[in-house]
């Protein structure tokens, strides 16, 4: 009887693997690829749009120089 119990373990694993493989290979239901592609296109369009810069950065890029602190040598 103990040998039969040890044979049932691999048999149960094989049945479980078969059930999982059938479940994993099923056709997807619901939304297809069109929804994912549309989302990707929206993402790309958003990334390609120029973004407004904050005022300080825009001011710097226009060429207005901001005063910089003077670098003085350390007195020892």
mmCIF file with all atom_site columns, N, CA and C in Angstrom:
data_model
loop_
_atom_site.group_PDB
_atom_site.id
_atom_site.type_symbol
_atom_site.label_atom_id
_atom_site.label_alt_id
_atom_site.label_comp_id
_atom_site.label_asym_id
_atom_site.label_entity_id
_atom_site.label_seq_id
_atom_site.pdbx_PDB_ins_code
_atom_site.Cartn_x
_atom_site.Cartn_y
_atom_site.Cartn_z
_atom_site.occupancy
_atom_site.B_iso_or_equiv
_atom_site.pdbx_formal_charge
_atom_site.auth_seq_id
_atom_site.auth_comp_id
_atom_site.auth_asym_id
_atom_site.auth_atom_id
_atom_site.pdbx_PDB_model_num
ATOM 1   N N  . UNK A 1 1  ? 0.819   -1.191 0.000   1.00 0.00 ? 1  UNK A N  1
ATOM 2   C CA . UNK A 1 1  ? 0.000   0.000  0.000   1.00 0.00 ? 1  UNK A CA 1
ATOM 3   C C  . UNK A 1 1  ? 0.865   1.257  0.000   1.00 0.00 ? 1  UNK A C  1
ATOM 4   N N  . UNK A 1 2  ? 2.018   1.218  0.683   1.00 0.00 ? 2  UNK A N  1
ATOM 5   C CA . UNK A 1 2  ? 2.904   2.380  0.722   1.00 0.00 ? 2  UNK A CA 1
ATOM 6   C C  . UNK A 1 2  ? 3.472   2.664  -0.662  1.00 0.00 ? 2  UNK A C  1
ATOM 7   N N  . UNK A 1 3  ? 3.743   1.602  -1.438  1.00 0.00 ? 3  UNK A N  1
ATOM 8   C CA . UNK A 1 3  ? 4.263   1.801  -2.796  1.00 0.00 ? 3  UNK A CA 1
ATOM 9   C C  . UNK A 1 3  ? 3.222   2.499  -3.669  1.00 0.00 ? 3  UNK A C  1
ATOM 10  N N  . UNK A 1 4  ? 1.971   2.171  -3.470  1.00 0.00 ? 4  UNK A N  1
ATOM 11  C CA . UNK A 1 4  ? 0.898   2.811  -4.238  1.00 0.00 ? 4  UNK A CA 1
ATOM 12  C C  . UNK A 1 4  ? 0.804   4.301  -3.909  1.00 0.00 ? 4  UNK A C  1
ATOM 13  N N  . UNK A 1 5  ? 0.989   4.648  -2.662  1.00 0.00 ? 5  UNK A N  1
ATOM 14  C CA . UNK A 1 5  ? 0.964   6.056  -2.270  1.00 0.00 ? 5  UNK A CA 1
ATOM 15  C C  . UNK A 1 5  ? 2.114   6.812  -2.936  1.00 0.00 ? 5  UNK A C  1
ATOM 16  N N  . UNK A 1 6  ? 3.313   6.207  -3.010  1.00 0.00 ? 6  UNK A N  1
ATOM 17  C CA . UNK A 1 6  ? 4.441   6.868  -3.654  1.00 0.00 ? 6  UNK A CA 1
ATOM 18  C C  . UNK A 1 6  ? 4.246   6.984  -5.158  1.00 0.00 ? 6  UNK A C  1
ATOM 19  N N  . UNK A 1 7  ? 3.474   6.100  -5.770  1.00 0.00 ? 7  UNK A N  1
ATOM 20  C CA . UNK A 1 7  ? 3.190   6.205  -7.199  1.00 0.00 ? 7  UNK A CA 1
ATOM 21  C C  . UNK A 1 7  ? 2.114   7.259  -7.482  1.00 0.00 ? 7  UNK A C  1
ATOM 22  N N  . UNK A 1 8  ? 1.267   7.524  -6.513  1.00 0.00 ? 8  UNK A N  1
ATOM 23  C CA . UNK A 1 8  ? 0.221   8.524  -6.709  1.00 0.00 ? 8  UNK A CA 1
ATOM 24  C C  . UNK A 1 8  ? 0.784   9.947  -6.719  1.00 0.00 ? 8  UNK A C  1
ATOM 25  N N  . UNK A 1 9  ? 1.889   10.182 -6.052  1.00 0.00 ? 9  UNK A N  1
ATOM 26  C CA . UNK A 1 9  ? 2.478   11.527 -6.006  1.00 0.00 ? 9  UNK A CA 1
ATOM 27  C C  . UNK A 1 9  ? 2.912   11.978 -7.406  1.00 0.00 ? 9  UNK A C  1
ATOM 28  N N  . UNK A 1 10 ? 3.721   11.208 -8.161  1.00 0.00 ? 10 UNK A N  1
ATOM 29  C CA . UNK A 1 10 ? 4.081   11.647 -9.515  1.00 0.00 ? 10 UNK A CA 1
ATOM 30  C C  . UNK A 1 10 ? 2.869   11.686 -10.461 1.00 0.00 ? 10 UNK A C  1
ATOM 31  N N  . UNK A 1 11 ? 1.919   10.775 -10.241 1.00 0.00 ? 11 UNK A N  1
ATOM 32  C CA . UNK A 1 11 ? 0.712   10.784 -11.076 1.00 0.00 ? 11 UNK A CA 1
ATOM 33  C C  . UNK A 1 11 ? -0.078  12.078 -10.846 1.00 0.00 ? 11 UNK A C  1
ATOM 34  N N  . UNK A 1 12 ? -0.227  12.494 -9.605  1.00 0.00 ? 12 UNK A N  1
ATOM 35  C CA . UNK A 1 12 ? -0.940  13.739 -9.298  1.00 0.00 ? 12 UNK A CA 1
ATOM 36  C C  . UNK A 1 12 ? -0.171  14.938 -9.865  1.00 0.00 ? 12 UNK A C  1
ATOM 37  N N  . UNK A 1 13 ? 1.149   14.902 -9.812  1.00 0.00 ? 13 UNK A N  1
ATOM 38  C CA . UNK A 1 13 ? 1.947   15.991 -10.381 1.00 0.00 ? 13 UNK A CA 1
ATOM 39  C C  . UNK A 1 13 ? 1.776   16.051 -11.897 1.00 0.00 ? 13 UNK A C  1
ATOM 40  N N  . UNK A 1 14 ? 1.711   14.899 -12.549 1.00 0.00 ? 14 UNK A N  1
ATOM 41  C CA . UNK A 1 14 ? 1.524   14.866 -14.005 1.00 0.00 ? 14 UNK A CA 1
ATOM 42  C C  . UNK A 1 14 ? 0.147   15.395 -14.388 1.00 0.00 ? 14 UNK A C  1
ATOM 43  N N  . UNK A 1 15 ? -0.872  15.024 -13.631 1.00 0.00 ? 15 UNK A N  1
ATOM 44  C CA . UNK A 1 15 ? -2.221  15.531 -13.898 1.00 0.00 ? 15 UNK A CA 1
ATOM 45  C C  . UNK A 1 15 ? -2.254  17.050 -13.675 1.00 0.00 ? 15 UNK A C  1
ATOM 46  N N  . UNK A 1 16 ? -1.634  17.512 -12.612 1.00 0.00 ? 16 UNK A N  1
ATOM 47  C CA . UNK A 1 16 ? -1.586  18.952 -12.354 1.00 0.00 ? 16 UNK A CA 1
ATOM 48  C C  . UNK A 1 16 ? -0.852  19.702 -13.453 1.00 0.00 ? 16 UNK A C  1
ATOM 49  N N  . UNK A 1 17 ? 0.243   19.140 -13.946 1.00 0.00 ? 17 UNK A N  1
ATOM 50  C CA . UNK A 1 17 ? 0.984   19.770 -15.031 1.00 0.00 ? 17 UNK A CA 1
ATOM 51  C C  . UNK A 1 17 ? 0.157   19.807 -16.311 1.00 0.00 ? 17 UNK A C  1
ATOM 52  N N  . UNK A 1 18 ? -0.591  18.755 -16.580 1.00 0.00 ? 18 UNK A N  1
ATOM 53  C CA . UNK A 1 18 ? -1.439  18.730 -17.773 1.00 0.00 ? 18 UNK A CA 1
ATOM 54  C C  . UNK A 1 18 ? -2.542  19.777 -17.677 1.00 0.00 ? 18 UNK A C  1
ATOM 55  N N  . UNK A 1 19 ? -3.159  19.894 -16.508 1.00 0.00 ? 19 UNK A N  1
ATOM 56  C CA . UNK A 1 19 ? -4.219  20.889 -16.323 1.00 0.00 ? 19 UNK A CA 1
ATOM 57  C C  . UNK A 1 19 ? -3.645  22.296 -16.474 1.00 0.00 ? 19 UNK A C  1
ATOM 58  N N  . UNK A 1 20 ? -2.480  22.537 -15.897 1.00 0.00 ? 20 UNK A N  1
ATOM 59  C CA . UNK A 1 20 ? -1.863  23.856 -16.007 1.00 0.00 ? 20 UNK A CA 1
ATOM 60  C C  . UNK A 1 20 ? -1.509  24.174 -17.455 1.00 0.00 ? 20 UNK A C  1
ATOM 61  N N  . UNK A 1 21 ? -0.973  23.212 -18.214 1.00 0.00 ? 21 UNK A N  1
ATOM 62  C CA . UNK A 1 21 ? -0.580  23.477 -19.595 1.00 0.00 ? 21 UNK A CA 1
ATOM 63  C C  . UNK A 1 21 ? -1.791  23.772 -20.474 1.00 0.00 ? 21 UNK A C  1
ATOM 64  N N  . UNK A 1 22 ? -2.905  23.091 -20.216 1.00 0.00 ? 22 UNK A N  1
ATOM 65  C CA . UNK A 1 22 ? -4.127  23.396 -20.967 1.00 0.00 ? 22 UNK A CA 1
ATOM 66  C C  . UNK A 1 22 ? -4.601  24.803 -20.619 1.00 0.00 ? 22 UNK A C  1
ATOM 67  N N  . UNK A 1 23 ? -4.549  25.170 -19.353 1.00 0.00 ? 23 UNK A N  1
ATOM 68  C CA . UNK A 1 23 ? -4.992  26.495 -18.922 1.00 0.00 ? 23 UNK A CA 1
ATOM 69  C C  . UNK A 1 23 ? -4.081  27.588 -19.486 1.00 0.00 ? 23 UNK A C  1
ATOM 70  N N  . UNK A 1 24 ? -2.765  27.349 -19.510 1.00 0.00 ? 24 UNK A N  1
ATOM 71  C CA . UNK A 1 24 ? -1.817  28.347 -19.981 1.00 0.00 ? 24 UNK A CA 1
ATOM 72  C C  . UNK A 1 24 ? -1.884  28.530 -21.494 1.00 0.00 ? 24 UNK A C  1
ATOM 73  N N  . UNK A 1 25 ? -2.292  27.514 -22.226 1.00 0.00 ? 25 UNK A N  1
ATOM 74  C CA . UNK A 1 25 ? -2.319  27.584 -23.685 1.00 0.00 ? 25 UNK A CA 1
ATOM 75  C C  . UNK A 1 25 ? -3.666  28.041 -24.230 1.00 0.00 ? 25 UNK A C  1
ATOM 76  N N  . UNK A 1 26 ? -4.604  28.373 -23.371 1.00 0.00 ? 26 UNK A N  1
ATOM 77  C CA . UNK A 1 26 ? -5.922  28.774 -23.861 1.00 0.00 ? 26 UNK A CA 1
ATOM 78  C C  . UNK A 1 26 ? -5.835  30.106 -24.592 1.00 0.00 ? 26 UNK A C  1
ATOM 79  N N  . UNK A 1 27 ? -6.821  30.361 -25.414 1.00 0.00 ? 27 UNK A N  1
ATOM 80  C CA . UNK A 1 27 ? -6.870  31.634 -26.143 1.00 0.00 ? 27 UNK A CA 1
ATOM 81  C C  . UNK A 1 27 ? -7.260  32.749 -25.188 1.00 0.00 ? 27 UNK A C  1
ATOM 82  N N  . UNK A 1 28 ? -6.629  33.890 -25.326 1.00 0.00 ? 28 UNK A N  1
ATOM 83  C CA . UNK A 1 28 ? -7.000  34.993 -24.446 1.00 0.00 ? 28 UNK A CA 1
ATOM 84  C C  . UNK A 1 28 ? -8.401  35.496 -24.779 1.00 0.00 ? 28 UNK A C  1
ATOM 85  N N  . UNK A 1 29 ? -9.137  35.808 -23.768 1.00 0.00 ? 29 UNK A N  1
ATOM 86  C CA . UNK A 1 29 ? -10.481 36.316 -23.979 1.00 0.00 ? 29 UNK A CA 1
ATOM 87  C C  . UNK A 1 29 ? -10.509 37.805 -23.682 1.00 0.00 ? 29 UNK A C  1
ATOM 88  N N  . UNK A 1 30 ? -11.470 38.469 -24.198 1.00 0.00 ? 30 UNK A N  1
ATOM 89  C CA . UNK A 1 30 ? -11.611 39.895 -23.911 1.00 0.00 ? 30 UNK A CA 1
ATOM 90  C C  . UNK A 1 30 ? -10.845 40.749 -24.888 1.00 0.00 ? 30 UNK A C  1
ATOM 91  N N  . UNK A 1 31 ? -10.178 41.758 -24.387 1.00 0.00 ? 31 UNK A N  1
ATOM 92  C CA . UNK A 1 31 ? -9.504  42.741 -25.221 1.00 0.00 ? 31 UNK A CA 1
ATOM 93  C C  . UNK A 1 31 ? -8.323  42.116 -25.949 1.00 0.00 ? 31 UNK A C  1
ATOM 94  N N  . UNK A 1 32 ? -8.143  42.542 -27.172 1.00 0.00 ? 32 UNK A N  1
ATOM 95  C CA . UNK A 1 32 ? -7.034  42.039 -27.963 1.00 0.00 ? 32 UNK A CA 1
ATOM 96  C C  . UNK A 1 32 ? -5.849  42.976 -27.911 1.00 0.00 ? 32 UNK A C  1
ATOM 97  N N  . UNK A 1 33 ? -5.047  42.923 -28.937 1.00 0.00 ? 33 UNK A N  1
ATOM 98  C CA . UNK A 1 33 ? -3.843  43.744 -28.985 1.00 0.00 ? 33 UNK A CA 1
ATOM 99  C C  . UNK A 1 33 ? -4.139  45.207 -29.269 1.00 0.00 ? 33 UNK A C  1
ATOM 100 N N  . UNK A 1 34 ? -5.282  45.497 -29.842 1.00 0.00 ? 34 UNK A N  1
ATOM 101 C CA . UNK A 1 34 ? -5.589  46.876 -30.234 1.00 0.00 ? 34 UNK A CA 1
ATOM 102 C C  . UNK A 1 34 ? -5.574  47.818 -29.035 1.00 0.00 ? 34 UNK A C  1
ATOM 103 N N  . UNK A 1 35 ? -6.076  47.371 -27.911 1.00 0.00 ? 35 UNK A N  1
ATOM 104 C CA . UNK A 1 35 ? -6.103  48.211 -26.712 1.00 0.00 ? 35 UNK A CA 1
ATOM 105 C C  . UNK A 1 35 ? -4.689  48.508 -26.221 1.00 0.00 ? 35 UNK A C  1
ATOM 106 N N  . UNK A 1 36 ? -3.819  47.523 -26.228 1.00 0.00 ? 36 UNK A N  1
ATOM 107 C CA . UNK A 1 36 ? -2.440  47.728 -25.796 1.00 0.00 ? 36 UNK A CA 1
ATOM 108 C C  . UNK A 1 36 ? -1.672  48.630 -26.748 1.00 0.00 ? 36 UNK A C  1
ATOM 109 N N  . UNK A 1 37 ? -1.901  48.459 -28.048 1.00 0.00 ? 37 UNK A N  1
ATOM 110 C CA . UNK A 1 37 ? -1.218  49.297 -29.038 1.00 0.00 ? 37 UNK A CA 1
ATOM 111 C C  . UNK A 1 37 ? -1.693  50.739 -28.919 1.00 0.00 ? 37 UNK A C  1
ATOM 112 N N  . UNK A 1 38 ? -2.987  50.939 -28.694 1.00 0.00 ? 38 UNK A N  1
ATOM 113 C CA . UNK A 1 38 ? -3.517  52.296 -28.534 1.00 0.00 ? 38 UNK A CA 1
ATOM 114 C C  . UNK A 1 38 ? -2.911  52.968 -27.304 1.00 0.00 ? 38 UNK A C  1
ATOM 115 N N  . UNK A 1 39 ? -2.756  52.230 -26.222 1.00 0.00 ? 39 UNK A N  1
ATOM 116 C CA . UNK A 1 39 ? -2.129  52.776 -25.023 1.00 0.00 ? 39 UNK A CA 1
ATOM 117 C C  . UNK A 1 39 ? -0.682  53.143 -25.265 1.00 0.00 ? 39 UNK A C  1
ATOM 118 N N  . UNK A 1 40 ? 0.029   52.305 -26.012 1.00 0.00 ? 40 UNK A N  1
ATOM 119 C CA . UNK A 1 40 ? 1.433   52.593 -26.323 1.00 0.00 ? 40 UNK A CA 1
ATOM 120 C C  . UNK A 1 40 ? 1.546   53.836 -27.202 1.00 0.00 ? 40 UNK A C  1
ATOM 121 N N  . UNK A 1 41 ? 0.670   53.965 -28.181 1.00 0.00 ? 41 UNK A N  1
ATOM 122 C CA . UNK A 1 41 ? 0.692   55.146 -29.046 1.00 0.00 ? 41 UNK A CA 1
ATOM 123 C C  . UNK A 1 41 ? 0.406   56.414 -28.250 1.00 0.00 ? 41 UNK A C  1
ATOM 124 N N  . UNK A 1 42 ? -0.511  56.341 -27.300 1.00 0.00 ? 42 UNK A N  1
ATOM 125 C CA . UNK A 1 42 ? -0.796  57.504 -26.453 1.00 0.00 ? 42 UNK A CA 1
ATOM 126 C C  . UNK A 1 42 ? 0.424   57.856 -25.611 1.00 0.00 ? 42 UNK A C  1
ATOM 127 N N  . UNK A 1 43 ? 1.121   56.851 -25.112 1.00 0.00 ? 43 UNK A N  1
ATOM 128 C CA . UNK A 1 43 ? 2.340   57.084 -24.331 1.00 0.00 ? 43 UNK A CA 1
ATOM 129 C C  . UNK A 1 43 ? 3.407   57.744 -25.184 1.00 0.00 ? 43 UNK A C  1
ATOM 130 N N  . UNK A 1 44 ? 3.618   57.241 -26.403 1.00 0.00 ? 44 UNK A N  1
ATOM 131 C CA . UNK A 1 44 ? 4.619   57.831 -27.292 1.00 0.00 ? 44 UNK A CA 1
ATOM 132 C C  . UNK A 1 44 ? 4.285   59.266 -27.642 1.00 0.00 ? 44 UNK A C  1
ATOM 133 N N  . UNK A 1 45 ? 3.014   59.538 -27.902 1.00 0.00 ? 45 UNK A N  1
ATOM 134 C CA . UNK A 1 45 ? 2.609   60.900 -28.232 1.00 0.00 ? 45 UNK A CA 1
ATOM 135 C C  . UNK A 1 45 ? 2.865   61.834 -27.060 1.00 0.00 ? 45 UNK A C  1
ATOM 136 N N  . UNK A 1 46 ? 2.601   61.363 -25.853 1.00 0.00 ? 46 UNK A N  1
ATOM 137 C CA . UNK A 1 46 ? 2.841   62.187 -24.668 1.00 0.00 ? 46 UNK A CA 1
ATOM 138 C C  . UNK A 1 46 ? 4.325   62.438 -24.466 1.00 0.00 ? 46 UNK A C  1
ATOM 139 N N  . UNK A 1 47 ? 5.165   61.465 -24.755 1.00 0.00 ? 47 UNK A N  1
ATOM 140 C CA . UNK A 1 47 ? 6.599   61.636 -24.563 1.00 0.00 ? 47 UNK A CA 1
ATOM 141 C C  . UNK A 1 47 ? 7.212   62.528 -25.641 1.00 0.00 ? 47 UNK A C  1
ATOM 142 N N  . UNK A 1 48 ? 6.610   62.596 -26.825 1.00 0.00 ? 48 UNK A N  1
ATOM 143 C CA . UNK A 1 48 ? 7.150   63.416 -27.904 1.00 0.00 ? 48 UNK A CA 1
ATOM 144 C C  . UNK A 1 48 ? 6.732   64.877 -27.791 1.00 0.00 ? 48 UNK A C  1
ATOM 145 N N  . UNK A 1 49 ? 5.678   65.157 -27.037 1.00 0.00 ? 49 UNK A N  1
ATOM 146 C CA . UNK A 1 49 ? 5.226   66.533 -26.871 1.00 0.00 ? 49 UNK A CA 1
ATOM 147 C C  . UNK A 1 49 ? 6.239   67.322 -26.053 1.00 0.00 ? 49 UNK A C  1
ATOM 148 N N  . UNK A 1 50 ? 6.559   68.556 -26.475 1.00 0.00 ? 50 UNK A N  1
ATOM 149 C CA . UNK A 1 50 ? 7.479   69.362 -25.657 1.00 0.00 ? 50 UNK A CA 1
ATOM 150 C C  . UNK A 1 50 ? 6.785   69.783 -24.370 1.00 0.00 ? 50 UNK A C  1
ATOM 151 N N  . UNK A 1 51 ? 7.531   69.755 -23.318 1.00 0.00 ? 51 UNK A N  1
ATOM 152 C CA . UNK A 1 51 ? 6.989   70.134 -22.017 1.00 0.00 ? 51 UNK A CA 1
ATOM 153 C C  . UNK A 1 51 ? 7.452   71.543 -21.686 1.00 0.00 ? 51 UNK A C  1
ATOM 154 N N  . UNK A 1 52 ? 6.603   72.293 -21.011 1.00 0.00 ? 52 UNK A N  1
ATOM 155 C CA . UNK A 1 52 ? 6.976   73.636 -20.587 1.00 0.00 ? 52 UNK A CA 1
ATOM 156 C C  . UNK A 1 52 ? 8.010   73.564 -19.477 1.00 0.00 ? 52 UNK A C  1
ATOM 157 N N  . UNK A 1 53 ? 9.012   74.424 -19.552 1.00 0.00 ? 53 UNK A N  1
ATOM 158 C CA . UNK A 1 53 ? 10.034  74.452 -18.524 1.00 0.00 ? 53 UNK A CA 1
ATOM 159 C C  . UNK A 1 53 ? 9.604   75.382 -17.400 1.00 0.00 ? 53 UNK A C  1
ATOM 160 N N  . UNK A 1 54 ? 10.028  75.141 -16.187 1.00 0.00 ? 54 UNK A N  1
ATOM 161 C CA . UNK A 1 54 ? 9.757   76.086 -15.108 1.00 0.00 ? 54 UNK A CA 1
ATOM 162 C C  . UNK A 1 54 ? 10.378  77.435 -15.433 1.00 0.00 ? 54 UNK A C  1
ATOM 163 N N  . UNK A 1 55 ? 9.862   78.492 -14.836 1.00 0.00 ? 55 UNK A N  1
ATOM 164 C CA . UNK A 1 55 ? 10.278  79.853 -15.172 1.00 0.00 ? 55 UNK A CA 1
ATOM 165 C C  . UNK A 1 55 ? 11.782  80.078 -15.014 1.00 0.00 ? 55 UNK A C  1
ATOM 166 N N  . UNK A 1 56 ? 12.385  79.567 -13.976 1.00 0.00 ? 56 UNK A N  1
ATOM 167 C CA . UNK A 1 56 ? 13.813  79.800 -13.749 1.00 0.00 ? 56 UNK A CA 1
ATOM 168 C C  . UNK A 1 56 ? 14.642  79.172 -14.861 1.00 0.00 ? 56 UNK A C  1
ATOM 169 N N  . UNK A 1 57 ? 14.321  77.978 -15.255 1.00 0.00 ? 57 UNK A N  1
ATOM 170 C CA . UNK A 1 57 ? 15.087  77.322 -16.316 1.00 0.00 ? 57 UNK A CA 1
ATOM 171 C C  . UNK A 1 57 ? 14.848  78.013 -17.652 1.00 0.00 ? 57 UNK A C  1
ATOM 172 N N  . UNK A 1 58 ? 13.608  78.400 -17.930 1.00 0.00 ? 58 UNK A N  1
ATOM 173 C CA . UNK A 1 58 ? 13.320  79.089 -19.182 1.00 0.00 ? 58 UNK A CA 1
ATOM 174 C C  . UNK A 1 58 ? 14.062  80.414 -19.207 1.00 0.00 ? 58 UNK A C  1
ATOM 175 N N  . UNK A 1 59 ? 14.138  81.097 -18.086 1.00 0.00 ? 59 UNK A N  1
ATOM 176 C CA . UNK A 1 59 ? 14.826  82.383 -18.008 1.00 0.00 ? 59 UNK A CA 1
ATOM 177 C C  . UNK A 1 59 ? 16.318  82.192 -18.295 1.00 0.00 ? 59 UNK A C  1
ATOM 178 N N  . UNK A 1 60 ? 16.902  81.127 -17.743 1.00 0.00 ? 60 UNK A N  1
ATOM 179 C CA . UNK A 1 60 ? 18.309  80.847 -17.976 1.00 0.00 ? 60 UNK A CA 1
ATOM 180 C C  . UNK A 1 60 ? 18.572  80.504 -19.435 1.00 0.00 ? 60 UNK A C  1
ATOM 181 N N  . UNK A 1 61 ? 17.676  79.757 -20.039 1.00 0.00 ? 61 UNK A N  1
ATOM 182 C CA . UNK A 1 61 ? 17.891  79.344 -21.421 1.00 0.00 ? 61 UNK A CA 1
ATOM 183 C C  . UNK A 1 61 ? 17.763  80.508 -22.390 1.00 0.00 ? 61 UNK A C  1
ATOM 184 N N  . UNK A 1 62 ? 17.031  81.538 -22.013 1.00 0.00 ? 62 UNK A N  1
ATOM 185 C CA . UNK A 1 62 ? 16.870  82.688 -22.892 1.00 0.00 ? 62 UNK A CA 1
ATOM 186 C C  . UNK A 1 62 ? 18.128  83.550 -22.915 1.00 0.00 ? 62 UNK A C  1
ATOM 187 N N  . UNK A 1 63 ? 19.068  83.274 -22.066 1.00 0.00 ? 63 UNK A N  1
ATOM 188 C CA . UNK A 1 63 ? 20.329  83.985 -22.106 1.00 0.00 ? 63 UNK A CA 1
ATOM 189 C C  . UNK A 1 63 ? 20.537  84.958 -20.967 1.00 0.00 ? 63 UNK A C  1
ATOM 190 N N  . UNK A 1 64 ? 19.580  85.122 -20.113 1.00 0.00 ? 64 UNK A N  1
ATOM 191 C CA . UNK A 1 64 ? 19.760  86.037 -18.986 1.00 0.00 ? 64 UNK A CA 1
ATOM 192 C C  . UNK A 1 64 ? 20.698  85.383 -17.992 1.00 0.00 ? 64 UNK A C  1
ATOM 193 N N  . UNK A 1 65 ? 21.764  86.070 -17.686 1.00 0.00 ? 65 UNK A N  1
ATOM 194 C CA . UNK A 1 65 ? 22.752  85.506 -16.777 1.00 0.00 ? 65 UNK A CA 1
ATOM 195 C C  . UNK A 1 65 ? 22.358  85.802 -15.337 1.00 0.00 ? 65 UNK A C  1
ATOM 196 N N  . UNK A 1 66 ? 22.425  84.789 -14.519 1.00 0.00 ? 66 UNK A N  1
ATOM 197 C CA . UNK A 1 66 ? 22.171  84.970 -13.100 1.00 0.00 ? 66 UNK A CA 1
ATOM 198 C C  . UNK A 1 66 ? 23.501  85.240 -12.417 1.00 0.00 ? 66 UNK A C  1
ATOM 199 N N  . UNK A 1 67 ? 23.527  86.083 -11.417 1.00 0.00 ? 67 UNK A N  1
ATOM 200 C CA . UNK A 1 67 ? 24.795  86.353 -10.724 1.00 0.00 ? 67 UNK A CA 1
ATOM 201 C C  . UNK A 1 67 ? 25.290  85.082 -10.031 1.00 0.00 ? 67 UNK A C  1
ATOM 202 N N  . UNK A 1 68 ? 26.552  84.832 -10.183 1.00 0.00 ? 68 UNK A N  1
ATOM 203 C CA . UNK A 1 68 ? 27.159  83.662 -9.547  1.00 0.00 ? 68 UNK A CA 1
ATOM 204 C C  . UNK A 1 68 ? 28.023  84.149 -8.389  1.00 0.00 ? 68 UNK A C  1
ATOM 205 N N  . UNK A 1 69 ? 28.094  83.395 -7.342  1.00 0.00 ? 69 UNK A N  1
ATOM 206 C CA . UNK A 1 69 ? 28.949  83.819 -6.219  1.00 0.00 ? 69 UNK A CA 1
ATOM 207 C C  . UNK A 1 69 ? 30.410  83.780 -6.629  1.00 0.00 ? 69 UNK A C  1
ATOM 208 N N  . UNK A 1 70 ? 31.146  84.750 -6.163  1.00 0.00 ? 70 UNK A N  1
ATOM 209 C CA . UNK A 1 70 ? 32.569  84.817 -6.480  1.00 0.00 ? 70 UNK A CA 1
ATOM 210 C C  . UNK A 1 70 ? 33.309  83.745 -5.706  1.00 0.00 ? 70 UNK A C  1
ATOM 211 N N  . UNK A 1 71 ? 34.262  83.146 -6.369  1.00 0.00 ? 71 UNK A N  1
ATOM 212 C CA . UNK A 1 71 ? 35.074  82.127 -5.717  1.00 0.00 ? 71 UNK A CA 1
ATOM 213 C C  . UNK A 1 71 ? 36.339  82.810 -5.215  1.00 0.00 ? 71 UNK A C  1
ATOM 214 N N  . UNK A 1 72 ? 36.524  82.768 -3.942  1.00 0.00 ? 72 UNK A N  1
ATOM 215 C CA . UNK A 1 72 ? 37.695  83.393 -3.344  1.00 0.00 ? 72 UNK A CA 1
ATOM 216 C C  . UNK A 1 72 ? 38.591  82.305 -2.769  1.00 0.00 ? 72 UNK A C  1
ATOM 217 N N  . UNK A 1 73 ? 39.895  82.483 -2.868  1.00 0.00 ? 73 UNK A N  1
ATOM 218 C CA . UNK A 1 73 ? 40.785  81.472 -2.296  1.00 0.00 ? 73 UNK A CA 1
ATOM 219 C C  . UNK A 1 73 ? 40.670  81.472 -0.775  1.00 0.00 ? 73 UNK A C  1
ATOM 220 N N  . UNK A 1 74 ? 40.805  80.321 -0.216  1.00 0.00 ? 74 UNK A N  1
ATOM 221 C CA . UNK A 1 74 ? 40.705  80.185 1.232   1.00 0.00 ? 74 UNK A CA 1
ATOM 222 C C  . UNK A 1 74 ? 41.943  80.765 1.890   1.00 0.00 ? 74 UNK A C  1
ATOM 223 N N  . UNK A 1 75 ? 41.730  81.574 2.903   1.00 0.00 ? 75 UNK A N  1
ATOM 224 C CA . UNK A 1 75 ? 42.849  82.167 3.635   1.00 0.00 ? 75 UNK A CA 1
ATOM 225 C C  . UNK A 1 75 ? 43.252  81.218 4.769   1.00 0.00 ? 75 UNK A C  1
ATOM 226 N N  . UNK A 1 76 ? 44.491  80.783 4.730   1.00 0.00 ? 76 UNK A N  1
ATOM 227 C CA . UNK A 1 76 ? 44.980  79.878 5.781   1.00 0.00 ? 76 UNK A CA 1
ATOM 228 C C  . UNK A 1 76 ? 45.803  80.584 6.788   1.00 0.00 ? 76 UNK A C  1
#
